[in-house]
CSV table of C-alpha atoms and ligand atoms in Angstrom, one decimal:
chain,number,residue,atom,x,y,z
A,1,MET,CA,157.5,112.0,135.0
A,2,THR,CA,156.0,108.7,136.3
A,3,ASN,CA,158.1,106.9,138.9
A,4,GLN,CA,159.9,110.1,139.8
A,5,VAL,CA,159.8,111.7,143.3
A,6,ALA,CA,159.7,115.3,144.3
A,7,LEU,CA,160.6,116.8,147.7
A,8,ILE,CA,158.7,120.1,148.2
A,9,THR,CA,159.2,122.3,151.2
A,10,GLY,CA,156.2,124.2,152.4
A,11,ALA,CA,153.7,121.9,150.6
A,12,SER,CA,150.8,122.3,153.0
A,13,ARG,CA,149.5,125.6,151.6
A,14,GLY,CA,149.8,128.1,148.8
A,15,LEU,CA,152.3,127.6,146.0
A,16,GLY,CA,153.9,124.5,147.4
A,17,ARG,CA,150.5,122.8,147.7
A,18,SER,CA,149.7,123.6,144.1
A,19,ILE,CA,153.1,122.4,142.9
A,20,ALA,CA,152.6,119.1,144.8
A,21,VAL,CA,149.2,118.6,143.2
A,22,HIS,CA,150.4,119.5,139.7
A,23,LEU,CA,153.4,117.1,139.9
A,24,ALA,CA,151.2,114.3,141.4
A,25,LYS,CA,148.9,114.6,138.4
A,26,HIS,CA,152.0,113.9,136.2
A,27,GLY,CA,152.6,110.7,138.2
A,28,VAL,CA,155.4,112.2,140.5
A,29,GLY,CA,155.5,110.8,144.0
A,30,ILE,CA,155.5,113.6,146.6
A,31,ILE,CA,157.4,114.1,149.8
A,32,GLY,CA,156.1,117.4,151.2
A,33,THR,CA,156.9,119.3,154.3
A,34,TYR,CA,154.9,121.6,156.5
A,35,LEU,CA,155.8,123.8,159.5
A,36,SER,CA,152.7,123.4,161.7
A,37,ALA,CA,149.6,123.1,159.6
A,38,SER,CA,149.1,119.4,160.1
A,39,LYS,CA,145.4,119.5,159.1
A,40,GLU,CA,146.3,121.1,155.8
A,41,ALA,CA,149.0,118.5,155.3
A,42,ASP,CA,146.5,115.7,155.9
A,43,ALA,CA,144.1,117.3,153.4
A,44,LEU,CA,146.8,117.4,150.8
A,45,THR,CA,147.6,113.8,151.5
A,46,ARG,CA,144.0,112.8,151.0
A,47,GLU,CA,143.8,114.9,147.7
A,48,ILE,CA,146.9,113.3,146.2
A,49,GLU,CA,145.9,109.8,147.3
A,50,ALA,CA,142.4,110.3,145.7
A,51,LEU,CA,144.3,111.1,142.5
A,52,GLY,CA,146.0,107.7,142.8
A,53,GLY,CA,149.3,109.2,143.8
A,54,LYS,CA,151.8,108.5,146.6
A,55,VAL,CA,152.6,111.2,149.2
A,56,GLU,CA,154.4,111.5,152.5
A,57,MET,CA,154.2,114.7,154.6
A,58,ILE,CA,156.9,115.4,157.1
A,59,ALA,CA,157.1,118.3,159.6
A,60,LEU,CA,160.2,120.6,159.1
A,61,ASP,CA,161.2,124.1,160.1
A,62,VAL,CA,163.6,125.2,157.4
A,63,ARG,CA,165.1,127.8,159.8
A,64,ASP,CA,166.3,125.0,162.1
A,65,THR,CA,169.4,123.6,160.4
A,66,ALA,CA,170.2,121.4,163.4
A,67,THR,CA,167.3,119.1,162.5
A,68,PHE,CA,168.4,118.6,158.9
A,69,PRO,CA,170.5,115.4,159.4
A,70,THR,CA,167.5,113.7,161.1
A,71,PHE,CA,165.2,115.1,158.4
A,72,ALA,CA,167.5,113.7,155.7
A,73,ALA,CA,167.5,110.3,157.5
A,74,THR,CA,163.7,110.3,157.5
A,75,VAL,CA,163.5,111.2,153.8
A,76,ALA,CA,165.9,108.3,153.0
A,77,GLU,CA,163.8,105.9,155.0
A,78,LYS,CA,160.5,107.1,153.4
A,79,LEU,CA,162.0,106.8,149.9
A,80,LYS,CA,162.7,103.2,150.6
A,81,THR,CA,159.5,102.2,152.4
A,82,LYS,CA,157.0,104.3,150.6
A,83,PHE,CA,158.4,104.9,147.1
A,84,GLY,CA,160.8,101.9,146.6
A,85,ALA,CA,163.6,104.3,145.7
A,86,GLU,CA,167.1,105.2,146.9
A,87,ARG,CA,167.0,108.8,145.6
A,88,PHE,CA,164.5,111.5,144.7
A,89,ASP,CA,164.5,113.5,141.5
A,90,PHE,CA,163.2,117.1,142.2
A,91,LEU,CA,164.0,119.3,145.1
A,92,VAL,CA,161.7,122.4,145.3
A,93,ASN,CA,162.9,124.9,148.0
A,94,ASN,CA,159.6,126.8,148.4
A,95,ALA,CA,158.9,127.2,152.2
A,96,GLY,CA,158.9,130.7,153.5
A,97,HIS,CA,157.0,133.6,155.1
A,98,GLY,CA,156.6,137.3,154.4
A,99,ILE,CA,157.3,140.0,156.9
A,100,HIS,CA,156.6,143.7,156.2
A,101,ALA,CA,159.7,145.1,157.7
A,102,PRO,CA,160.9,148.6,156.6
A,103,LEU,CA,164.4,149.7,157.4
A,104,SER,CA,163.2,152.1,160.1
A,105,ASP,CA,161.5,149.3,162.0
A,106,VAL,CA,163.0,146.0,161.1
A,107,THR,CA,164.3,144.1,164.2
A,108,GLU,CA,167.3,141.7,164.3
A,109,GLU,CA,164.9,138.9,165.1
A,110,GLN,CA,162.9,139.6,161.9
A,111,PHE,CA,166.1,139.9,159.9
A,112,ASP,CA,167.4,136.6,161.2
A,113,SER,CA,164.0,134.8,160.6
A,114,LEU,CA,164.0,136.0,157.0
A,115,ILE,CA,167.6,135.1,156.4
A,116,ASP,CA,167.1,131.7,158.1
A,117,ALA,CA,164.0,130.7,156.2
A,118,HIS,CA,164.8,132.0,152.7
A,119,LEU,CA,168.6,131.7,152.5
A,120,ARG,CA,170.4,129.8,155.3
A,121,GLY,CA,167.7,127.1,155.3
A,122,PRO,CA,167.5,126.4,151.6
A,123,VAL,CA,171.3,126.4,151.2
A,124,PHE,CA,172.0,123.9,154.0
A,125,LEU,CA,168.9,121.8,153.4
A,126,THR,CA,170.1,121.4,149.8
A,127,GLN,CA,173.6,120.5,151.0
A,128,LYS,CA,172.2,117.8,153.4
A,129,LEU,CA,169.9,116.4,150.7
A,130,LEU,CA,172.5,116.3,147.9
A,131,PRO,CA,173.4,112.7,148.5
A,132,LEU,CA,169.7,111.8,148.1
A,133,ILE,CA,169.1,113.6,144.9
A,134,ALA,CA,169.5,111.4,141.8
A,135,ASP,CA,172.1,112.3,139.2
A,136,GLY,CA,170.2,114.0,136.4
A,137,GLY,CA,167.7,115.5,138.9
A,138,ARG,CA,166.5,119.0,139.3
A,139,ILE,CA,166.6,121.7,142.0
A,140,LEU,CA,164.1,124.6,141.8
A,141,ASN,CA,164.5,127.5,144.2
A,142,VAL,CA,161.5,129.8,144.7
A,143,SER,CA,162.6,133.4,144.6
A,144,SER,CA,160.3,136.4,144.0
A,145,ALA,CA,159.6,139.2,141.6
A,146,LEU,CA,160.3,141.5,144.5
A,147,VAL,CA,164.0,141.2,143.4
A,148,ARG,CA,163.1,143.3,140.4
A,149,VAL,CA,159.9,145.2,141.6
A,150,THR,CA,160.5,147.5,144.6
A,151,ILE,CA,157.8,147.6,147.3
A,152,ALA,CA,158.6,149.5,150.5
A,153,GLY,CA,158.9,147.2,153.5
A,154,TYR,CA,160.2,144.1,151.7
A,155,GLY,CA,163.9,144.9,151.3
A,156,ILE,CA,165.3,142.3,153.6
A,157,TYR,CA,163.0,139.6,152.2
A,158,ALA,CA,163.9,140.6,148.6
A,159,ALA,CA,167.6,140.5,149.4
A,160,THR,CA,167.3,136.9,150.5
A,161,LYS,CA,165.5,136.1,147.3
A,162,ALA,CA,168.2,137.9,145.2
A,163,ALA,CA,170.8,135.9,147.0
A,164,MET,CA,169.0,132.7,146.1
A,165,GLN,CA,168.9,133.7,142.4
A,166,THR,CA,172.7,134.2,142.6
A,167,ILE,CA,173.3,131.0,144.4
A,168,THR,CA,171.1,129.2,141.9
A,169,LYS,CA,173.7,129.9,139.2
A,170,PHE,CA,176.6,128.7,141.4
A,171,MET,CA,174.7,125.5,142.3
A,172,ALA,CA,174.1,124.8,138.6
A,173,VAL,CA,177.9,125.2,137.9
A,174,GLU,CA,178.8,123.0,140.9
A,175,LEU,CA,176.3,120.3,140.2
A,176,GLY,CA,176.6,120.2,136.4
A,177,ALA,CA,179.0,117.2,136.6
A,178,ARG,CA,176.1,115.2,138.1
A,179,GLN,CA,173.8,116.5,135.4
A,180,ILE,CA,171.6,118.2,138.1
A,181,ARG,CA,169.9,121.2,136.6
A,182,VAL,CA,169.3,124.1,139.1
A,183,ASN,CA,166.9,126.9,138.3
A,184,ALA,CA,164.8,129.5,140.2
A,185,ILE,CA,161.4,131.0,139.7
A,186,ALA,CA,160.4,134.5,140.5
A,187,PRO,CA,156.7,134.6,141.0
A,188,GLY,CA,154.8,137.9,141.1
A,189,ALA,CA,152.0,138.6,143.5
A,190,ILE,CA,150.0,135.4,144.1
A,191,ALA,CA,146.8,135.2,146.1
A,192,THR,CA,147.9,133.0,149.1
A,193,ASP,CA,148.1,133.3,152.9
A,194,PHE,CA,151.6,134.9,152.3
A,195,GLY,CA,152.1,138.2,154.2
A,196,GLY,CA,148.8,137.8,156.0
A,197,GLY,CA,146.9,137.1,152.8
A,198,VAL,CA,147.0,140.8,151.9
A,199,VAL,CA,147.1,140.3,148.1
A,200,ARG,CA,144.1,137.9,148.2
A,201,ASP,CA,142.0,139.5,150.9
A,202,ASP,CA,142.6,143.3,150.7
A,203,GLU,CA,140.4,144.5,147.8
A,204,ASN,CA,142.4,147.7,147.4
A,205,VAL,CA,145.8,145.9,147.4
A,206,ASN,CA,144.4,143.3,145.1
A,207,ALA,CA,143.1,145.9,142.6
A,208,TYR,CA,146.3,148.0,142.8
A,209,VAL,CA,148.5,145.0,142.1
A,210,ALA,CA,146.3,143.6,139.4
A,211,GLY,CA,146.7,147.0,137.6
A,212,THR,CA,150.5,146.4,137.5
A,213,ILE,CA,150.1,143.0,135.8
A,214,ALA,CA,149.8,142.8,132.0
A,215,LEU,CA,147.2,140.0,132.3
A,216,GLY,CA,145.1,142.3,134.5
A,217,ARG,CA,144.7,140.1,137.6
A,218,VAL,CA,146.9,138.8,140.5
A,219,GLY,CA,148.2,135.2,140.2
A,220,GLN,CA,146.6,132.1,141.7
A,221,PRO,CA,148.6,129.2,143.2
A,222,ASP,CA,147.7,127.1,140.1
A,223,ASP,CA,149.4,129.6,137.8
A,224,VAL,CA,152.7,128.7,139.6
A,225,GLY,CA,151.9,125.0,140.1
A,226,GLY,CA,151.4,124.5,136.4
A,227,ALA,CA,154.5,126.5,135.5
A,228,VAL,CA,156.7,124.5,137.9
A,229,ALA,CA,155.4,121.2,136.4
A,230,ALA,CA,156.4,122.5,133.0
A,231,ILE,CA,159.8,123.7,134.1
A,232,LEU,CA,160.6,120.4,135.7
A,233,SER,CA,159.5,118.4,132.6
A,234,ASP,CA,162.1,116.6,130.4
A,235,GLY,CA,161.6,119.2,127.6
A,236,MET,CA,163.0,121.9,129.8
A,237,GLY,CA,166.2,120.0,130.5
A,238,TRP,CA,168.5,122.5,128.7
A,239,ALA,CA,167.4,125.3,131.0
A,240,ASN,CA,170.0,125.6,133.7
A,241,GLY,CA,171.2,128.2,136.2
A,242,THR,CA,168.4,130.7,135.3
A,243,THR,CA,165.5,132.4,136.9
A,244,PHE,CA,162.0,132.2,135.3
A,245,ASP,CA,159.8,135.3,135.8
A,246,ILE,CA,156.3,133.8,136.6
A,247,SER,CA,154.3,137.0,137.1
A,248,GLY,CA,151.7,137.4,134.4
A,249,GLY,CA,153.9,140.3,133.2
A,250,GLN,CA,154.0,142.3,136.5
A,251,ALA,CA,155.6,145.7,136.2
A,252,ILE,CA,157.3,145.0,133.0
B,1,NAP,P1,151.9,130.4,152.2
B,1,NAP,O1,150.6,130.2,151.5
B,1,NAP,O2,152.0,131.3,153.4
B,1,NAP,O3,152.6,129.0,152.5
B,1,NAP,C1,153.8,128.9,153.1
B,1,NAP,C2,154.2,127.5,153.2
B,1,NAP,O4,155.5,127.4,153.7
B,1,NAP,C3,153.3,126.6,154.1
B,1,NAP,O5,153.3,125.3,153.7
B,1,NAP,C4,154.1,126.8,155.5
B,1,NAP,O6,153.8,125.7,156.4
B,1,NAP,C5,155.5,126.7,155.0
B,1,NAP,N1,156.5,127.4,155.9
B,1,NAP,C6,156.4,128.7,156.3
B,1,NAP,N2,157.5,128.9,157.1
B,1,NAP,C7,158.2,127.8,157.2
B,1,NAP,C8,159.4,127.4,157.9
B,1,NAP,N3,160.1,128.2,158.6
B,1,NAP,N4,159.8,126.1,157.7
B,1,NAP,C9,159.1,125.2,157.0
B,1,NAP,N5,158.0,125.5,156.3
B,1,NAP,C10,157.5,126.8,156.4
B,1,NAP,O7,153.0,131.2,151.2
B,1,NAP,P2,153.2,131.1,149.6
B,1,NAP,O8,152.6,132.3,149.0
B,1,NAP,O9,152.8,129.7,149.1
B,1,NAP,O10,154.8,131.2,149.5
B,1,NAP,C11,155.6,130.1,149.2
B,1,NAP,C12,156.9,130.6,148.6
B,1,NAP,O11,156.7,131.5,147.5
B,1,NAP,C13,157.7,131.5,149.7
B,1,NAP,O12,159.1,131.2,149.5
B,1,NAP,C14,157.5,132.9,149.2
B,1,NAP,O13,158.5,133.7,149.6
B,1,NAP,C15,157.4,132.7,147.7
B,1,NAP,N6,156.6,133.7,147.0
B,1,NAP,C16,155.3,134.0,147.2
B,1,NAP,C17,154.7,135.0,146.5
B,1,NAP,C18,153.2,135.4,146.8
B,1,NAP,O14,152.8,136.4,146.3
B,1,NAP,N7,152.5,134.5,147.5
B,1,NAP,C19,155.4,135.7,145.5
B,1,NAP,C20,156.7,135.4,145.2
B,1,NAP,C21,157.3,134.4,146.0
B,1,NAP,P3,152.5,125.7,157.4
B,1,NAP,O15,151.4,125.5,156.4
B,1,NAP,O16,152.7,124.5,158.2
B,1,NAP,O17,152.5,127.0,158.1
């Protein structure tokens, strides 16, 4: 994977951060985005540079499609100046947020925010970045096990993730001529800041969820970071248009 470059949205914390570190350890240059956590973005930069890797962190709100042309121009410029490249190899659509929003209470603002971050954003960001993705590259969309496991309050969020699993197949078909493989991952519950950090910080929730997982514990960010590095490796090049369940065997 040496001399390849990955663009990871939401790389400042949680799964995106771990994906960035795992890929950097394989020699992949990292372009990461963050929404507002500039200190965390700086900390990631220091960690990857200490590993001898190259990294560039750029602020981006994936809900704000109007900024995507400027973002794409910045990526093109950083590819040239920082990585000596015209194109990047891996796009990981990871950024997102959780909102507990049952049907009885969900507002149109919450609905729009979830759709914008998890569906509209990744679709149009991918569209704008397509000219910058190398032929033979990979796109990985981060979905969720909530597409398959039903937990009250997460229906709108899960619906956006289901849509991304479907779009993943169509992206694979449409980009096959360029030998770009497109897959998704569906992580189970992972101990991050997601949803207010409830899986990590609430002992009762943590214990309950751990009891639904075959391996007997909730996931850690590195469980996903390692899996993504494996999925993006050359040996997985025949996997295309599919969703990988990365849940430790949750609710199977
Ligand atoms: P997290 O720890 O809260 O990290 C979220 C990351 O996304 C941060 O880097 C954040 O940037 C960025 N972000 C949030 N909203 C954004 C926006 N509108 N535009 C751009 N960046 C934004 O969450 P996580 O657990 O790593 O979740 C990452 C992805 O995994 C999400 O798509 C989530 O749906 C999915 N997922 C999570 C779990 C889980 O249990 N944790 C399970 C399945 C799927 P700042 O740091 O600047 O705020």
